CSV table of C-alpha atoms in Angstrom, one decimal:
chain,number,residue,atom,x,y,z
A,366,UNK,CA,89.1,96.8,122.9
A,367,UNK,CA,86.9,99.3,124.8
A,368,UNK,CA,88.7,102.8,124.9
A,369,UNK,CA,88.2,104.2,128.2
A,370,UNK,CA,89.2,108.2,127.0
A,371,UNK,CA,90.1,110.0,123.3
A,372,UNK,CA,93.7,110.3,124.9
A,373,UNK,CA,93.7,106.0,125.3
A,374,UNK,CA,92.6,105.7,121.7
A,375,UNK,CA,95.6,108.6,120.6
A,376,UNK,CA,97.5,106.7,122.2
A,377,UNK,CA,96.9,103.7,120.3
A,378,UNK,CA,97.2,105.7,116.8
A,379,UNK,CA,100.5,106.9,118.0
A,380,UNK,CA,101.8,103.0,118.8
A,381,UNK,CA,101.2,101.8,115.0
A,382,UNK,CA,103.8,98.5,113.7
A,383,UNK,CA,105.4,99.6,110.6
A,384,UNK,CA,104.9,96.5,109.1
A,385,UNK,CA,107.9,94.0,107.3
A,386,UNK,CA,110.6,95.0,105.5
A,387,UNK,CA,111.8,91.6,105.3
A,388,UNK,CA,108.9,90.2,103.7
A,389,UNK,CA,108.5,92.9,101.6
A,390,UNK,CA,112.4,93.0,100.2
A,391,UNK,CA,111.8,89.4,99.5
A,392,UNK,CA,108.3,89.7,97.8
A,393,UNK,CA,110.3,92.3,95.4
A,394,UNK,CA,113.2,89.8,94.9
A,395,UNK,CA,111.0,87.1,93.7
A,396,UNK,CA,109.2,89.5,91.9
A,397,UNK,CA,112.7,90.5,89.7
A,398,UNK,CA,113.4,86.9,89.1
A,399,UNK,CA,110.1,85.7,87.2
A,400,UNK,CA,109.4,85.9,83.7
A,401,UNK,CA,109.1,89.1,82.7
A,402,UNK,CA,110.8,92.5,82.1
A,403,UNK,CA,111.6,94.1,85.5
A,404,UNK,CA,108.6,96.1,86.9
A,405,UNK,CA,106.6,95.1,83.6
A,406,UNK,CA,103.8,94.1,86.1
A,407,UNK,CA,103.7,98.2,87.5
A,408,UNK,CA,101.3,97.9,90.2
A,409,UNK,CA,100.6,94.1,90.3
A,410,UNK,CA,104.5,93.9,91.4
A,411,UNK,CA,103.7,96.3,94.4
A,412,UNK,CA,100.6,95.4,95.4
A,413,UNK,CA,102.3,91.9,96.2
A,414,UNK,CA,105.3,93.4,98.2
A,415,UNK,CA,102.8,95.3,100.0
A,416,UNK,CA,100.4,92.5,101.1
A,417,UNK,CA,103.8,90.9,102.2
A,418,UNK,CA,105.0,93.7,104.2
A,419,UNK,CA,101.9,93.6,106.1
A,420,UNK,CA,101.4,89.6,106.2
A,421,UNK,CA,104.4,89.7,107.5
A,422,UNK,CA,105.0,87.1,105.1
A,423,UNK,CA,107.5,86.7,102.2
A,424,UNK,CA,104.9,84.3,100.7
A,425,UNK,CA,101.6,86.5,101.1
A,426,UNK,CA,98.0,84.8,101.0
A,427,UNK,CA,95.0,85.4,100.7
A,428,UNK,CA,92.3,82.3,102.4
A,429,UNK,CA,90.7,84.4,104.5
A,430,UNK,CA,89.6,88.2,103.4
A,431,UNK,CA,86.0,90.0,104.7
A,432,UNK,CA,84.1,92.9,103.9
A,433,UNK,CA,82.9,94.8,106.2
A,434,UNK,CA,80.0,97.3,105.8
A,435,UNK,CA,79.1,99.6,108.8
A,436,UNK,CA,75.6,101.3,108.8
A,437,UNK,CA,74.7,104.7,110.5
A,438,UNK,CA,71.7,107.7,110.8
A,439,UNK,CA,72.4,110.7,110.9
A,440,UNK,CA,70.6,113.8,112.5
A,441,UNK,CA,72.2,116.2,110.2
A,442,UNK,CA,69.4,114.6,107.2
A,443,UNK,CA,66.9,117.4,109.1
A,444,UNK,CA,68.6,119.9,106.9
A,445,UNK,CA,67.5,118.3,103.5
A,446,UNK,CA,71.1,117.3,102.5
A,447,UNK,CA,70.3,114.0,101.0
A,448,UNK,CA,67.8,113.1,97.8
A,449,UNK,CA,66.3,109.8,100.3
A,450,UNK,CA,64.9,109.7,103.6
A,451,UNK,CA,67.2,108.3,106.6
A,452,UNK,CA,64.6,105.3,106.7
A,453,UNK,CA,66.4,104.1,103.8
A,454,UNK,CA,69.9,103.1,105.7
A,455,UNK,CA,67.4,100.3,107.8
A,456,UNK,CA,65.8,99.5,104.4
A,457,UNK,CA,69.2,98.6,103.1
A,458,UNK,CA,70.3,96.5,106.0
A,459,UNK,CA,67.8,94.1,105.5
A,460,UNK,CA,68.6,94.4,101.3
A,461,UNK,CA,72.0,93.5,102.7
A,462,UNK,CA,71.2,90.7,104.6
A,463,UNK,CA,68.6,89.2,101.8
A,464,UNK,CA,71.5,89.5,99.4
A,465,UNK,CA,69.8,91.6,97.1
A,466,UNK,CA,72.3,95.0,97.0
A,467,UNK,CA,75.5,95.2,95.0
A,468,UNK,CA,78.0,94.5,97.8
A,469,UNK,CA,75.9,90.9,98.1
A,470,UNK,CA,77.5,90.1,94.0
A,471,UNK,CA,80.7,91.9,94.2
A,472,UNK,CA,81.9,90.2,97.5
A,473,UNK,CA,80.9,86.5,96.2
A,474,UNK,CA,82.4,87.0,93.0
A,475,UNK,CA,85.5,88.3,95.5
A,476,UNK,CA,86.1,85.2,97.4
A,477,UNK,CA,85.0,87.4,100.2
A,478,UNK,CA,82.6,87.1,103.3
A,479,UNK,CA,80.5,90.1,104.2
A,480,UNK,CA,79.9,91.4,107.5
A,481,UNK,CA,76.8,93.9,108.2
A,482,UNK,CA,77.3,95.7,111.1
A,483,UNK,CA,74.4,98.2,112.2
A,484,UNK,CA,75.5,100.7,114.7
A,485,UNK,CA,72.3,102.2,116.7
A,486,UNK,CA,70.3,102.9,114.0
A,487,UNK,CA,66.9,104.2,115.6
A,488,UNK,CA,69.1,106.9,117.1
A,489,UNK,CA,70.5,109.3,114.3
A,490,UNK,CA,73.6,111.0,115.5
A,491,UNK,CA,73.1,114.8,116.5
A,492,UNK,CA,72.4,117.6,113.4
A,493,UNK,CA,76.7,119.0,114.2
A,494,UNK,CA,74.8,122.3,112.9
A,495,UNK,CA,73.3,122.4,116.1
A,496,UNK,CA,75.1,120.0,118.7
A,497,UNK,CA,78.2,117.4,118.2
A,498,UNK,CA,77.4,114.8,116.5
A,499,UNK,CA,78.7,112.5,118.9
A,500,UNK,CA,79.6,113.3,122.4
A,501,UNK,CA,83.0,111.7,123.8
A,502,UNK,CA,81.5,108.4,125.1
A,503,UNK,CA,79.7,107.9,121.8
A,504,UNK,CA,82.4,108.2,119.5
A,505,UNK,CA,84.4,105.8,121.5
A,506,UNK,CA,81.6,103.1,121.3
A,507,UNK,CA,81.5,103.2,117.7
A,508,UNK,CA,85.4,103.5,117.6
A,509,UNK,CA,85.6,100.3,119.9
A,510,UNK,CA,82.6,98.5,117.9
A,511,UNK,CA,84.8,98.9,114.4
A,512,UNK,CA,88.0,98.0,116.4
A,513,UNK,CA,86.9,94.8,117.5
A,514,UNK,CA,85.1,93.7,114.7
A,515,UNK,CA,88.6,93.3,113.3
A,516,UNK,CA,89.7,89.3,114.1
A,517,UNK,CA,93.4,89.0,113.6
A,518,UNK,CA,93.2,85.7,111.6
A,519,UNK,CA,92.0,87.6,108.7
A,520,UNK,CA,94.4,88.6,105.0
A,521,UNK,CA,93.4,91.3,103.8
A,522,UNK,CA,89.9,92.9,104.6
A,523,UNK,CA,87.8,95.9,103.0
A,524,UNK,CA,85.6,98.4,104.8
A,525,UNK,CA,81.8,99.9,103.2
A,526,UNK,CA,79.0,101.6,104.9
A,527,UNK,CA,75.7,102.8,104.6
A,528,UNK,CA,74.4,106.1,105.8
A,529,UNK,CA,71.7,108.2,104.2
A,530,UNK,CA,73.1,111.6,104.3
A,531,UNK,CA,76.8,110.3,105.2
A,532,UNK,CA,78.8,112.2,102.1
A,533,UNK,CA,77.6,115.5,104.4
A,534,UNK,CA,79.7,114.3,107.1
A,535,UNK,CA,82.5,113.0,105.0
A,536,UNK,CA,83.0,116.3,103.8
A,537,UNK,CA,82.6,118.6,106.6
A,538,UNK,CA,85.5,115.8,108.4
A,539,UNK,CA,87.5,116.7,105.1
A,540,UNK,CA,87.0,120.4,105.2
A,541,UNK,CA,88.4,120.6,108.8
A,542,UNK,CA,91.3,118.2,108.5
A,543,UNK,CA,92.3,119.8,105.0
A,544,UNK,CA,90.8,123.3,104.5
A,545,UNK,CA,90.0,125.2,101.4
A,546,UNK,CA,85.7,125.3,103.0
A,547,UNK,CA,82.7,123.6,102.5
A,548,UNK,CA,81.7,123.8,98.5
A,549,UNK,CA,85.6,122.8,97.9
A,550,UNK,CA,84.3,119.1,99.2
A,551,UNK,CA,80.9,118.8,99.0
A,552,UNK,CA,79.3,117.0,95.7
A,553,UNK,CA,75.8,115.7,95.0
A,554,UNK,CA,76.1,112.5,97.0
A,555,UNK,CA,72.7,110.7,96.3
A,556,UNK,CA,71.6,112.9,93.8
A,557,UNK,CA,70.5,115.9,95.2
A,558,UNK,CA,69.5,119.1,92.7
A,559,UNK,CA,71.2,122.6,92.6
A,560,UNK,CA,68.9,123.2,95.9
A,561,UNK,CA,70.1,120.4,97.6
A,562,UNK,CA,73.9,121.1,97.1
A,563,UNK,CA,73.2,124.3,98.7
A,564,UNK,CA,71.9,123.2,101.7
A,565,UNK,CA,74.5,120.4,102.0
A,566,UNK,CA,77.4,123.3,101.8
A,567,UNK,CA,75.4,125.9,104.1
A,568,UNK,CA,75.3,123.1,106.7
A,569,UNK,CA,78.7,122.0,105.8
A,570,UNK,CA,79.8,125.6,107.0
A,571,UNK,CA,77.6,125.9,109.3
A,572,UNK,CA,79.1,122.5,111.5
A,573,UNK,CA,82.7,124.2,110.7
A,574,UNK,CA,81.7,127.0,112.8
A,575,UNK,CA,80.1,126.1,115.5
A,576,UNK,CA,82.7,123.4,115.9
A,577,UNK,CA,85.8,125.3,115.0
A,578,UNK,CA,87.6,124.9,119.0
A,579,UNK,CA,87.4,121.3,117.8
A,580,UNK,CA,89.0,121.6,115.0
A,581,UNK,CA,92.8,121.1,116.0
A,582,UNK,CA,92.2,117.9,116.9
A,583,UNK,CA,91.7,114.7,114.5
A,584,UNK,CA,89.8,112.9,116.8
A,585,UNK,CA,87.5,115.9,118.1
A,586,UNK,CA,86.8,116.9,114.5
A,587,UNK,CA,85.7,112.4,114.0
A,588,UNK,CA,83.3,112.8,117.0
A,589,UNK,CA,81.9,116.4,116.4
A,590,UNK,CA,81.3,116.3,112.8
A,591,UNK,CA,81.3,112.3,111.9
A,592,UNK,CA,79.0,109.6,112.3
A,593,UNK,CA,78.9,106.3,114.1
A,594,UNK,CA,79.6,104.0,110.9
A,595,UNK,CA,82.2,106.4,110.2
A,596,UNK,CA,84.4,106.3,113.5
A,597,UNK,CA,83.2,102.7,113.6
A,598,UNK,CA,85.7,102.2,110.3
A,599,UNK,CA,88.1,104.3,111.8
A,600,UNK,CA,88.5,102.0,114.6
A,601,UNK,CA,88.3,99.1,112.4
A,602,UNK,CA,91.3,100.7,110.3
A,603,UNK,CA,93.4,101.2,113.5
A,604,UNK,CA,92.5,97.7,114.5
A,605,UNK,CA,93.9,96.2,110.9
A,606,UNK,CA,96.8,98.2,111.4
A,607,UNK,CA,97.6,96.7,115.2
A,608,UNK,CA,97.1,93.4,114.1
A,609,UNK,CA,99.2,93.6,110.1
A,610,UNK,CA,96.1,93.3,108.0
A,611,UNK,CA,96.1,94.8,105.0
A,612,UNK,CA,93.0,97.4,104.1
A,613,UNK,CA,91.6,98.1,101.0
A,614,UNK,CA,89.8,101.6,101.1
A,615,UNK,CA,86.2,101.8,99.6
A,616,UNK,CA,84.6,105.6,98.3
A,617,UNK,CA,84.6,109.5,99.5
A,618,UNK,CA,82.7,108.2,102.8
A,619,UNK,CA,85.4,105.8,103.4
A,620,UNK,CA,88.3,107.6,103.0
A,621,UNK,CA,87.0,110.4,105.0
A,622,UNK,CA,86.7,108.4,108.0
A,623,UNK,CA,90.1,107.6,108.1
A,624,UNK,CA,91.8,110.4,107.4
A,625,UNK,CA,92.6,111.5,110.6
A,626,UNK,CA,94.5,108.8,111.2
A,627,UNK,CA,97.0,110.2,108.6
A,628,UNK,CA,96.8,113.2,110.5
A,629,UNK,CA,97.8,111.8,113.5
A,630,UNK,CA,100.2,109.5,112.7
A,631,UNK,CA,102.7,110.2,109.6
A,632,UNK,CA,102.1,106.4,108.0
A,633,UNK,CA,98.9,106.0,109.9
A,634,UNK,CA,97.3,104.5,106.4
A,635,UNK,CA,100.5,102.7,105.0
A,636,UNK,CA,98.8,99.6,105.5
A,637,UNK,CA,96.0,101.0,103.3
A,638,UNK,CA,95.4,101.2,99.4
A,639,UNK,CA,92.6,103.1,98.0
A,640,UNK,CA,90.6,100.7,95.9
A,641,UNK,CA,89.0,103.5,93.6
A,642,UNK,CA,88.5,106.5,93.4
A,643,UNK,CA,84.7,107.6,93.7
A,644,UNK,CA,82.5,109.9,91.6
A,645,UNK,CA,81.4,112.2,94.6
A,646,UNK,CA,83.4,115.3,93.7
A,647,UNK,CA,85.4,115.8,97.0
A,648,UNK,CA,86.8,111.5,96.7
A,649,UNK,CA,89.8,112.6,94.1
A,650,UNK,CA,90.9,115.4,96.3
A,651,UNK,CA,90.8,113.6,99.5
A,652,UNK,CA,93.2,111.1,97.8
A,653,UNK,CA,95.6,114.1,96.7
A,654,UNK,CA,95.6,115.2,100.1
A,655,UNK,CA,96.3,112.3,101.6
A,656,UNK,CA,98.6,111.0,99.1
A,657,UNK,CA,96.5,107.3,98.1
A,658,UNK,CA,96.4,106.9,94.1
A,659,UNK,CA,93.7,104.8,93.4
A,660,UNK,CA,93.7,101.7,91.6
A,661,UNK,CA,90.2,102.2,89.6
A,662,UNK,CA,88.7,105.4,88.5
A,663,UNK,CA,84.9,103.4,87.2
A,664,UNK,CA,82.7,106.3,87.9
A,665,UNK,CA,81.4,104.6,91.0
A,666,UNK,CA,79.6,106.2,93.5
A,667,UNK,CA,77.7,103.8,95.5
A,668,UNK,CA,79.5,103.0,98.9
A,669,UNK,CA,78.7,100.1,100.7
A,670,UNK,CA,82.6,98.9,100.3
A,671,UNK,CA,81.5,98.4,96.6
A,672,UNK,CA,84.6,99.5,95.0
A,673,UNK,CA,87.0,98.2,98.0
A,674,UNK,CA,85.4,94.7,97.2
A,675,UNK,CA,85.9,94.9,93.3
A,676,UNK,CA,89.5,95.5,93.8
A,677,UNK,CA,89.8,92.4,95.8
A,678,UNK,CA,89.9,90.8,92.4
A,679,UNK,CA,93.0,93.1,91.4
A,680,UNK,CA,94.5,92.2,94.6
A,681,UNK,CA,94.2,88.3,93.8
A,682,UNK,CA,95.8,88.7,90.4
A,683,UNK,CA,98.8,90.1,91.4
A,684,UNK,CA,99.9,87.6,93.9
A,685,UNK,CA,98.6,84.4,91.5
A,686,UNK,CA,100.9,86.3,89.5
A,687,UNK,CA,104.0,86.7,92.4
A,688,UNK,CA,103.2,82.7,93.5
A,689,UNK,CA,102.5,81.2,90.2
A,690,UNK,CA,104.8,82.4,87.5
A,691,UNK,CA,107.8,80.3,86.9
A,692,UNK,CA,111.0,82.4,87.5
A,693,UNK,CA,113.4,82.6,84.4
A,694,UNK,CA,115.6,79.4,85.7
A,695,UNK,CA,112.2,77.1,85.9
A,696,UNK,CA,111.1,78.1,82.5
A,697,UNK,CA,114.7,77.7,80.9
A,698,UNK,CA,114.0,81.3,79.7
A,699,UNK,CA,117.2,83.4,78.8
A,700,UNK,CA,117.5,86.6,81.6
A,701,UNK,CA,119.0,89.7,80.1
């Protein structure tokens, strides 16, 4: 889907399927009949009713899932806000697609196939201290490349990236969509010292300002303060949603990205579940705010849908668990 205008993608984040309450009552049905106390399973149990309610399925599956990483420069590195130089996001492609980085191990030990998806790399995005980051028309092109790298065939898929100097943007998007200022969001990201953290935060505030008639609007803040891999998962998201795939939510930069869906649509990321939560200091608030517990708290910090991919494993076990128990009548085993 190419969106033409920012009011034809609103319009699509306003038109969202709220998924199948069907398939979901009868995942949980099943699920009291097996062997086990009620609920003894805590967040196995759910984690099957909700790939059923957005399978569609009372039976959910799980043949097909992919992991997505999106990659993205941005201009905002001129003000020394990450510990690598943006050369490295190329760098890492090709790592990527030589199978050498740690998305390459986690998503074959997942079951899952990984998709690398550069997004205009030899032109960063603009420095949003200075200019938007992306004008209208740019936005929408990475919005439209995430949304239809989406196929609808697939179960349950997870979205990464790779940015140098992304974590900047993430939290200047969270900032504006949630408030309390820069230093409230921004952590160390690749490592940066005490001087670094300053400059990311000074920037921070600095693309608040000169961006603040933008900042009413979800998808004005995405363009004027994001990136392209950012909207790119954005539009990916909303594509998952339209089509009742199930999304597993990788780190800070992640979760950033989507977030204003949530703020333009009250269940805009009900199809989501935040795979971890990240050690980038703003990732745990962003989840508060947006109401997503996480399912791993590993210190993790890495991006490239590394923690997203890892849960698939979590995801797995609880419906082997929902398809291959015995219920208490098979086993002969007494219910109370």
């Amino acid at each position: 889907m190419s969106f033409k205008s920012l009011e034809d993608l609103r319009a699509a984040c306003l038109d969202l399927p709220a998924g199948s309450d069907a398939a979901a009552g009868a995942v949980a049905r099943r699920q009291d009949t097996l062997t086990k106390p009620r609920g003894s399973l805590g967040r196995l149990e759910t984690i099957a009713a909700w790939l059923g309610r957005w399978q569609g399925r009372e039976m959910p599956k799980l043949d097909t899932v992919k992991v997505f990483v999106f990659a993205g420069n941005h201009g905002v590195t001129a003000q020394g806000v990450s510990a690598y130089p943006s050369e490295v996001t190329v760098q890492m492609v090709a790592n990527f697609a030589g199978g050498g980085a740690a998305i390459n191990q986690l998503a074959r030990i997942a079951g899952a196939k990984l998709d690398v998806i550069p997004l205009d790399l030899d032109h960063p995005t603009g420095d949003f201290t200075q200019v938007p980051a992306m004008d209208e028309q740019a936005f929408l092109a990475a919005v439209s490349a995430g949304y239809d790298a989406v196929s609808k065939d697939l179960d349950l898929v997870c979205f990464g990236e790779m940015g140098i100097g992304n974590t900047t943007p993430a939290a200047a998007i969270s900032a504006a969509l949630f408030g309390g200022g820069a230093e409230k969001w921004t952590g160390r990201g690749t490592g940066v010292d005490d001087a670094g953290l300053i400059r990311k935060i000074t920037a921070i505030e600095a693309g608040l300002k000169r961006h603040a008639d933008s900042l009413s609007d979800p998808l004005k803040i995405a363009a004027a303060l994001g990136g392209r891999e950012l909207a790119a998962i954005f539009g990916a998201t909303l594509a998952a949603r339209r089509n009742n795939i199930p999304v597993l939510l990788d780190g800070f930069v992640c979760t950033a990205a989507v977030a204003p869906l949530a703020r333009l649509h009250p269940t805009g990321l009900a199809h989501t579940i935040a795979a971890h939560v990240s050690a980038e200091s703003g990732h745990r608030r962003l989840l508060e705010a947006l109401g997503l517990p996480p399912l791993l708290d590993l210190g993790m910090r890495l991006g490239e849908g590394s923690g997203a991919c890892l849960a698939v494993n979590i995801v797995r076990s609880a419906l082997e668990c929902h398809a291959k128990m015995a219920s208490f009548a098979e086993a002969g085993v007494s219910d109370k």
